[in-house]
Amino acid sequence: MAKKQFKAESKRLLDLMINSIYTHKEIFLRELISNASDAMDKLYYKSLNEGVTGLSRDDFEIRLEADKDARVLRIRDNGIGMTQEELDQNLGVIAKSGSLKFKSENEKNEDIDIIGQFGVGFYSAFMVADHVRVESKAFGAEQAYVWESDGADGYTVRECMKAGHGTEITLHIKNDTEDENYSEFLDTYRLRGLIKRYSDYIRYPIRMEMEKTRVKEGTENEYEHYFELETLNSMVPLWKKNRSEIEKEEYNSFYKEKFFDWQDPLKVIHTSAEGTATYNALLFIPSTAPMDYYSRDFEKGLQLYASGVLIMDKCSDLLPDYFGFVKGLVDSQDLSLNISREMLQHDRQLKLIAGRIEKKISSELKSMLEHDREAYEKLFKNFGLRLKFGMYDNYGVNKDKLKDLVLFMTSSGKMRTLKEYVADMKEDQPHIYYASGETAERIAHLPQTEAVLDRGYEVLYLTDDVDEFALMVLGNYEEKTFKNVSAEDARVQSEEEKAAVEARTEENRVMLEKMQEILKEKVKAVRLSTALKKHPVCITTDGALSMEMEKVLNSMPGAEDKVKAEQILEINADHAVFSTLRRFADDADKLKKYTEVLYSQALLIEGRSIEDPVAYANTVAELLSL
């Protein structure tokens, strides 16, 4: 029989589709299964529309058969089948889709959900097969036909014998090479894994005979092999069931199996939408953060399904970075996919879905914060740092979305939201006060913190590097500005207090100027403190850059030009050490040593390192021996 040529531009077009369009060769099975599902959908729709009797959805199935010895893989369906003309048109014209034609002819029927639209999925078979045979018999026809091809050289169509309606595709799998193991597509367990991964929710059963092992009858330890027909797919997606019909354990089992976690999820979000963006979504918040969550290796994203067929394993566009800890999936029949179904043609629909998913997650987290505080604090312990980075990222563009989701440890000993803090502020409190440090315990004992606590004000304890930057970007909360307790202008002073300090400063001005000259560029000024009670010294800062921000910025990779906070050394005029300083005000050597020791002490209190610990220790020992 004369071989027909493909009615496409050239051999190069088919080569391009076989070798370039699809990222992974395993995709061929997804494409052929989807085509089989479409064929059964068409026949089922025809039976409903034309009143065909004797057909029900339960009659349909897809069969797989792998023959390792013959290197043959067969995919069989009992769908609508194809006539000779349809074989010639659908398989002889590259990018001619019978499914797309069927869908367009019945576009008014909302119940039709046809997967294949582009007419190129079939040709993915040539990625793994060097010869493809398609036997098909249209429903209601008497004659069957077979289409055969070795690839871009062309194809033949002729009559054949076939008992029932439907299509059987026979793939002659290529021989293995040094780079490619084609034999894996003849392994039944590998095939079962691919069905589970890509086609688990095809609405018709996909069946294959699987080899099993059992104890031989009449023996205790002799085993025999046998074959059993096994349904490989789940068929009904959990996310398309009514929430009222799903038990908690069913959600948990699904999550652990699909997302490889040994713990139950902390939260399940099952949602759907119709209209401009139609989709079903099943989302999970893990109980613990993945090991690589805060590393560069972590990949965020939700599984993306189109009509129950897995398209992308991790679609990062569906989640903003700050909600990247959420796992789950989205299934939509409205996505505009490219011809390989592996990428989106354009992202308008995806953006609509992503926007709604983000709002849903946000509302669920706020509800969790309000109604299940213990669970939310557990979530925040694992993922809160990412939320705070989200406030700071991109110059704070998302700060208003996240400001009511972040928690801070405070001097109350509890995790608090900014809203809770502001609600409990004292009437005379001018600012939202915060202090930065490595731990809450160390922050609590800072001299500057004690000064604010003595006023009866609550203090936010910032222990993460990003905290202070996030508050700077936020600027204020409900018109209350943020103030670092170490800032020079963080003091709340009465007029009497100010006058007393000014008088003592003037009295000791010469000594303070000498001390500032000793420290030179290390500090902007040496001043008497209006806040210190028990501690002899502390460091405050002038300007927007705090000591903690200086440390964070200078520790960042590539930070060659070091930044420096404008430090002010504050001295407690009521402390015994101040009397000692006054005693040695005219002794240049002693004043220098006391000044340097006090400055080093102030740095150590801040949790900072000092330039020369040995010199510091020797100077302390010398002063103690006086």
PDB file of N, CA and C in Angstrom, residues 528-595:
ATOM      1  N   LEU A 528      25.286  62.620  79.304  1.00  0.00           N
ATOM      2  CA  LEU A 528      24.668  62.098  80.522  1.00  0.00           C
ATOM      3  C   LEU A 528      23.295  61.551  80.159  1.00  0.00           C
ATOM      4  N   SER A 529      22.943  60.449  80.797  1.00  0.00           N
ATOM      5  CA  SER A 529      21.694  59.768  80.460  1.00  0.00           C
ATOM      6  C   SER A 529      20.540  60.277  81.303  1.00  0.00           C
ATOM      7  N   THR A 530      19.384  60.300  80.675  1.00  0.00           N
ATOM      8  CA  THR A 530      18.153  60.650  81.393  1.00  0.00           C
ATOM      9  C   THR A 530      17.344  59.407  81.735  1.00  0.00           C
ATOM     10  N   ALA A 531      17.844  58.219  81.333  1.00  0.00           N
ATOM     11  CA  ALA A 531      17.039  57.008  81.476  1.00  0.00           C
ATOM     12  C   ALA A 531      17.688  55.937  82.336  1.00  0.00           C
ATOM     13  N   LEU A 532      19.020  55.890  82.367  1.00  0.00           N
ATOM     14  CA  LEU A 532      19.692  54.808  83.088  1.00  0.00           C
ATOM     15  C   LEU A 532      19.411  54.875  84.585  1.00  0.00           C
ATOM     16  N   LYS A 533      19.158  53.680  85.134  1.00  0.00           N
ATOM     17  CA  LYS A 533      18.882  53.579  86.574  1.00  0.00           C
ATOM     18  C   LYS A 533      19.966  52.745  87.259  1.00  0.00           C
ATOM     19  N   LYS A 534      20.090  51.465  86.895  1.00  0.00           N
ATOM     20  CA  LYS A 534      21.044  50.573  87.559  1.00  0.00           C
ATOM     21  C   LYS A 534      22.367  50.483  86.812  1.00  0.00           C
ATOM     22  N   HIS A 535      22.329  50.641  85.490  1.00  0.00           N
ATOM     23  CA  HIS A 535      23.520  50.434  84.666  1.00  0.00           C
ATOM     24  C   HIS A 535      24.361  51.705  84.597  1.00  0.00           C
ATOM     25  N   PRO A 536      25.689  51.549  84.522  1.00  0.00           N
ATOM     26  CA  PRO A 536      26.544  52.735  84.451  1.00  0.00           C
ATOM     27  C   PRO A 536      26.551  53.406  83.084  1.00  0.00           C
ATOM     28  N   VAL A 537      26.454  52.579  82.002  1.00  0.00           N
ATOM     29  CA  VAL A 537      26.531  53.134  80.647  1.00  0.00           C
ATOM     30  C   VAL A 537      25.607  52.370  79.708  1.00  0.00           C
ATOM     31  N   CYS A 538      25.343  52.968  78.580  1.00  0.00           N
ATOM     32  CA  CYS A 538      24.684  52.292  77.463  1.00  0.00           C
ATOM     33  C   CYS A 538      24.993  53.055  76.192  1.00  0.00           C
ATOM     34  N   ILE A 539      24.697  52.429  75.072  1.00  0.00           N
ATOM     35  CA  ILE A 539      24.873  53.092  73.782  1.00  0.00           C
ATOM     36  C   ILE A 539      23.504  53.334  73.177  1.00  0.00           C
ATOM     37  N   THR A 540      23.252  54.558  72.771  1.00  0.00           N
ATOM     38  CA  THR A 540      22.054  54.886  72.002  1.00  0.00           C
ATOM     39  C   THR A 540      22.517  55.327  70.617  1.00  0.00           C
ATOM     40  N   THR A 541      21.576  55.515  69.731  1.00  0.00           N
ATOM     41  CA  THR A 541      21.937  55.912  68.363  1.00  0.00           C
ATOM     42  C   THR A 541      21.136  57.124  67.944  1.00  0.00           C
ATOM     43  N   ASP A 542      21.734  57.861  67.048  1.00  0.00           N
ATOM     44  CA  ASP A 542      21.071  59.016  66.460  1.00  0.00           C
ATOM     45  C   ASP A 542      20.888  58.724  64.970  1.00  0.00           C
ATOM     46  N   GLY A 543      19.711  58.986  64.428  1.00  0.00           N
ATOM     47  CA  GLY A 543      19.460  58.714  63.024  1.00  0.00           C
ATOM     48  C   GLY A 543      18.698  57.410  62.829  1.00  0.00           C
ATOM     49  N   ALA A 544      18.465  57.059  61.558  1.00  0.00           N
ATOM     50  CA  ALA A 544      17.609  55.913  61.236  1.00  0.00           C
ATOM     51  C   ALA A 544      18.298  54.570  61.442  1.00  0.00           C
ATOM     52  N   LEU A 545      19.633  54.549  61.413  1.00  0.00           N
ATOM     53  CA  LEU A 545      20.373  53.291  61.488  1.00  0.00           C
ATOM     54  C   LEU A 545      20.661  52.923  62.938  1.00  0.00           C
ATOM     55  N   SER A 546      20.145  51.769  63.368  1.00  0.00           N
ATOM     56  CA  SER A 546      20.385  51.301  64.733  1.00  0.00           C
ATOM     57  C   SER A 546      21.620  50.406  64.773  1.00  0.00           C
ATOM     58  N   MET A 547      22.051  50.051  65.981  1.00  0.00           N
ATOM     59  CA  MET A 547      23.200  49.163  66.140  1.00  0.00           C
ATOM     60  C   MET A 547      22.910  47.795  65.525  1.00  0.00           C
ATOM     61  N   GLU A 548      21.678  47.293  65.724  1.00  0.00           N
ATOM     62  CA  GLU A 548      21.330  45.982  65.209  1.00  0.00           C
ATOM     63  C   GLU A 548      21.280  45.999  63.677  1.00  0.00           C
ATOM     64  N   MET A 549      20.758  47.073  63.117  1.00  0.00           N
ATOM     65  CA  MET A 549      20.715  47.177  61.649  1.00  0.00           C
ATOM     66  C   MET A 549      22.119  47.281  61.068  1.00  0.00           C
ATOM     67  N   GLU A 550      22.988  47.976  61.760  1.00  0.00           N
ATOM     68  CA  GLU A 550      24.387  48.060  61.324  1.00  0.00           C
ATOM     69  C   GLU A 550      25.008  46.672  61.258  1.00  0.00           C
ATOM     70  N   LYS A 551      24.767  45.873  62.300  1.00  0.00           N
ATOM     71  CA  LYS A 551      25.337  44.527  62.353  1.00  0.00           C
ATOM     72  C   LYS A 551      24.795  43.662  61.216  1.00  0.00           C
ATOM     73  N   VAL A 552      23.483  43.734  60.969  1.00  0.00           N
ATOM     74  CA  VAL A 552      22.863  42.911  59.926  1.00  0.00           C
ATOM     75  C   VAL A 552      23.380  43.307  58.548  1.00  0.00           C
ATOM     76  N   LEU A 553      23.400  44.596  58.269  1.00  0.00           N
ATOM     77  CA  LEU A 553      23.821  45.066  56.942  1.00  0.00           C
ATOM     78  C   LEU A 553      25.284  44.733  56.665  1.00  0.00           C
ATOM     79  N   ASN A 554      26.125  44.868  57.670  1.00  0.00           N
ATOM     80  CA  ASN A 554      27.548  44.619  57.476  1.00  0.00           C
ATOM     81  C   ASN A 554      27.882  43.127  57.391  1.00  0.00           C
ATOM     82  N   SER A 555      26.961  42.278  57.833  1.00  0.00           N
ATOM     83  CA  SER A 555      27.203  40.837  57.774  1.00  0.00           C
ATOM     84  C   SER A 555      26.681  40.217  56.478  1.00  0.00           C
ATOM     85  N   MET A 556      25.995  41.012  55.662  1.00  0.00           N
ATOM     86  CA  MET A 556      25.430  40.491  54.424  1.00  0.00           C
ATOM     87  C   MET A 556      26.524  40.235  53.395  1.00  0.00           C
ATOM     88  N   PRO A 557      26.341  39.178  52.555  1.00  0.00           N
ATOM     89  CA  PRO A 557      27.329  38.890  51.512  1.00  0.00           C
ATOM     90  C   PRO A 557      27.509  40.086  50.579  1.00  0.00           C
ATOM     91  N   GLY A 558      28.761  40.400  50.286  1.00  0.00           N
ATOM     92  CA  GLY A 558      29.043  41.494  49.363  1.00  0.00           C
ATOM     93  C   GLY A 558      29.010  42.868  49.992  1.00  0.00           C
ATOM     94  N   ALA A 559      28.882  42.920  51.335  1.00  0.00           N
ATOM     95  CA  ALA A 559      28.815  44.224  52.014  1.00  0.00           C
ATOM     96  C   ALA A 559      30.238  44.752  52.214  1.00  0.00           C
ATOM     97  N   GLU A 560      30.819  45.297  51.144  1.00  0.00           N
ATOM     98  CA  GLU A 560      32.200  45.791  51.214  1.00  0.00           C
ATOM     99  C   GLU A 560      32.268  47.171  51.857  1.00  0.00           C
ATOM    100  N   ASP A 561      31.337  48.037  51.503  1.00  0.00           N
ATOM    101  CA  ASP A 561      31.297  49.378  52.098  1.00  0.00           C
ATOM    102  C   ASP A 561      30.493  49.303  53.389  1.00  0.00           C
ATOM    103  N   LYS A 562      31.210  49.253  54.506  1.00  0.00           N
ATOM    104  CA  LYS A 562      30.554  49.077  55.798  1.00  0.00           C
ATOM    105  C   LYS A 562      29.775  50.322  56.190  1.00  0.00           C
ATOM    106  N   VAL A 563      28.588  50.089  56.760  1.00  0.00           N
ATOM    107  CA  VAL A 563      27.792  51.201  57.271  1.00  0.00           C
ATOM    108  C   VAL A 563      28.057  51.326  58.777  1.00  0.00           C
ATOM    109  N   LYS A 564      27.770  52.485  59.324  1.00  0.00           N
ATOM    110  CA  LYS A 564      28.020  52.696  60.751  1.00  0.00           C
ATOM    111  C   LYS A 564      26.914  53.542  61.350  1.00  0.00           C
ATOM    112  N   ALA A 565      26.344  53.025  62.436  1.00  0.00           N
ATOM    113  CA  ALA A 565      25.334  53.788  63.160  1.00  0.00           C
ATOM    114  C   ALA A 565      26.003  54.929  63.921  1.00  0.00           C
ATOM    115  N   GLU A 566      25.286  56.006  64.108  1.00  0.00           N
ATOM    116  CA  GLU A 566      25.822  57.145  64.861  1.00  0.00           C
ATOM    117  C   GLU A 566      25.629  56.870  66.354  1.00  0.00           C
ATOM    118  N   GLN A 567      26.681  56.377  66.980  1.00  0.00           N
ATOM    119  CA  GLN A 567      26.610  55.949  68.376  1.00  0.00           C
ATOM    120  C   GLN A 567      26.769  57.128  69.333  1.00  0.00           C
ATOM    121  N   ILE A 568      26.024  57.024  70.419  1.00  0.00           N
ATOM    122  CA  ILE A 568      26.149  57.990  71.503  1.00  0.00           C
ATOM    123  C   ILE A 568      26.383  57.203  72.786  1.00  0.00           C
ATOM    124  N   LEU A 569      27.467  57.485  73.487  1.00  0.00           N
ATOM    125  CA  LEU A 569      27.750  56.829  74.759  1.00  0.00           C
ATOM    126  C   LEU A 569      27.057  57.616  75.868  1.00  0.00           C
ATOM    127  N   GLU A 570      26.090  56.960  76.513  1.00  0.00           N
ATOM    128  CA  GLU A 570      25.362  57.614  77.603  1.00  0.00           C
ATOM    129  C   GLU A 570      25.893  57.107  78.949  1.00  0.00           C
ATOM    130  N   ILE A 571      26.078  58.045  79.888  1.00  0.00           N
ATOM    131  CA  ILE A 571      26.618  57.711  81.209  1.00  0.00           C
ATOM    132  C   ILE A 571      25.596  58.056  82.273  1.00  0.00           C
ATOM    133  N   ASN A 572      25.466  57.144  83.242  1.00  0.00           N
ATOM    134  CA  ASN A 572      24.527  57.320  84.338  1.00  0.00           C
ATOM    135  C   ASN A 572      25.172  58.213  85.399  1.00  0.00           C
ATOM    136  N   ALA A 573      24.698  59.438  85.520  1.00  0.00           N
ATOM    137  CA  ALA A 573      25.283  60.403  86.456  1.00  0.00           C
ATOM    138  C   ALA A 573      25.024  60.026  87.907  1.00  0.00           C
ATOM    139  N   ASP A 574      24.085  59.118  88.164  1.00  0.00           N
ATOM    140  CA  ASP A 574      23.782  58.696  89.535  1.00  0.00           C
ATOM    141  C   ASP A 574      24.509  57.414  89.932  1.00  0.00           C
ATOM    142  N   HIS A 575      25.321  56.885  89.035  1.00  0.00           N
ATOM    143  CA  HIS A 575      26.044  55.648  89.335  1.00  0.00           C
ATOM    144  C   HIS A 575      27.401  55.973  89.964  1.00  0.00           C
ATOM    145  N   ALA A 576      27.903  55.056  90.804  1.00  0.00           N
ATOM    146  CA  ALA A 576      29.177  55.277  91.495  1.00  0.00           C
ATOM    147  C   ALA A 576      30.330  55.477  90.527  1.00  0.00           C
ATOM    148  N   VAL A 577      30.250  54.837  89.332  1.00  0.00           N
ATOM    149  CA  VAL A 577      31.335  54.966  88.377  1.00  0.00           C
ATOM    150  C   VAL A 577      31.484  56.397  87.900  1.00  0.00           C
ATOM    151  N   PHE A 578      30.383  57.169  87.923  1.00  0.00           N
ATOM    152  CA  PHE A 578      30.466  58.550  87.469  1.00  0.00           C
ATOM    153  C   PHE A 578      31.283  59.383  88.449  1.00  0.00           C
ATOM    154  N   SER A 579      31.160  59.073  89.724  1.00  0.00           N
ATOM    155  CA  SER A 579      31.968  59.770  90.740  1.00  0.00           C
ATOM    156  C   SER A 579      33.445  59.489  90.514  1.00  0.00           C
ATOM    157  N   THR A 580      33.771  58.251  90.141  1.00  0.00           N
ATOM    158  CA  THR A 580      35.167  57.893  89.856  1.00  0.00           C
ATOM    159  C   THR A 580      35.678  58.674  88.651  1.00  0.00           C
ATOM    160  N   LEU A 581      34.855  58.779  87.648  1.00  0.00           N
ATOM    161  CA  LEU A 581      35.247  59.547  86.467  1.00  0.00           C
ATOM    162  C   LEU A 581      35.554  60.996  86.836  1.00  0.00           C
ATOM    163  N   ARG A 582      34.708  61.580  87.631  1.00  0.00           N
ATOM    164  CA  ARG A 582      34.914  62.979  88.048  1.00  0.00           C
ATOM    165  C   ARG A 582      36.227  63.122  88.823  1.00  0.00           C
ATOM    166  N   ARG A 583      36.546  62.065  89.588  1.00  0.00           N
ATOM    167  CA  ARG A 583      37.761  62.104  90.417  1.00  0.00           C
ATOM    168  C   ARG A 583      39.016  62.146  89.532  1.00  0.00           C
ATOM    169  N   PHE A 584      38.918  61.449  88.358  1.00  0.00           N
ATOM    170  CA  PHE A 584      40.075  61.398  87.470  1.00  0.00           C
ATOM    171  C   PHE A 584      39.890  62.275  86.237  1.00  0.00           C
ATOM    172  N   ALA A 585      39.029  63.276  86.330  1.00  0.00           N
ATOM    173  CA  ALA A 585      38.737  64.118  85.173  1.00  0.00           C
ATOM    174  C   ALA A 585      39.972  64.848  84.667  1.00  0.00           C
ATOM    175  N   ASP A 586      40.917  65.151  85.581  1.00  0.00           N
ATOM    176  CA  ASP A 586      42.114  65.886  85.172  1.00  0.00           C
ATOM    177  C   ASP A 586      43.324  64.977  84.988  1.00  0.00           C
ATOM    178  N   ASP A 587      43.136  63.658  85.169  1.00  0.00           N
ATOM    179  CA  ASP A 587      44.204  62.685  84.963  1.00  0.00           C
ATOM    180  C   ASP A 587      43.984  62.050  83.580  1.00  0.00           C
ATOM    181  N   ALA A 588      44.714  62.532  82.595  1.00  0.00           N
ATOM    182  CA  ALA A 588      44.478  62.122  81.209  1.00  0.00           C
ATOM    183  C   ALA A 588      44.591  60.611  81.015  1.00  0.00           C
ATOM    184  N   ASP A 589      45.606  59.993  81.639  1.00  0.00           N
ATOM    185  CA  ASP A 589      45.817  58.553  81.455  1.00  0.00           C
ATOM    186  C   ASP A 589      44.679  57.748  82.069  1.00  0.00           C
ATOM    187  N   LYS A 590      44.303  58.064  83.300  1.00  0.00           N
ATOM    188  CA  LYS A 590      43.233  57.323  83.976  1.00  0.00           C
ATOM    189  C   LYS A 590      41.886  57.545  83.277  1.00  0.00           C
ATOM    190  N   LEU A 591      41.608  58.798  82.885  1.00  0.00           N
ATOM    191  CA  LEU A 591      40.335  59.085  82.216  1.00  0.00           C
ATOM    192  C   LEU A 591      40.240  58.308  80.903  1.00  0.00           C
ATOM    193  N   LYS A 592      41.379  58.208  80.200  1.00  0.00           N
ATOM    194  CA  LYS A 592      41.394  57.463  78.938  1.00  0.00           C
ATOM    195  C   LYS A 592      41.050  55.992  79.184  1.00  0.00           C
ATOM    196  N   LYS A 593      41.655  55.399  80.191  1.00  0.00           N
ATOM    197  CA  LYS A 593      41.419  53.986  80.479  1.00  0.00           C
ATOM    198  C   LYS A 593      39.975  53.744  80.913  1.00  0.00           C
ATOM    199  N   TYR A 594      39.457  54.585  81.799  1.00  0.00           N
ATOM    200  CA  TYR A 594      38.059  54.414  82.237  1.00  0.00           C
ATOM    201  C   TYR A 594      37.083  54.608  81.066  1.00  0.00           C
ATOM    202  N   THR A 595      37.374  55.575  80.228  1.00  0.00           N
ATOM    203  CA  THR A 595      36.489  55.832  79.075  1.00  0.00           C
ATOM    204  C   THR A 595      36.456  54.637  78.135  1.00  0.00           C
TER     205      THR A 595
END
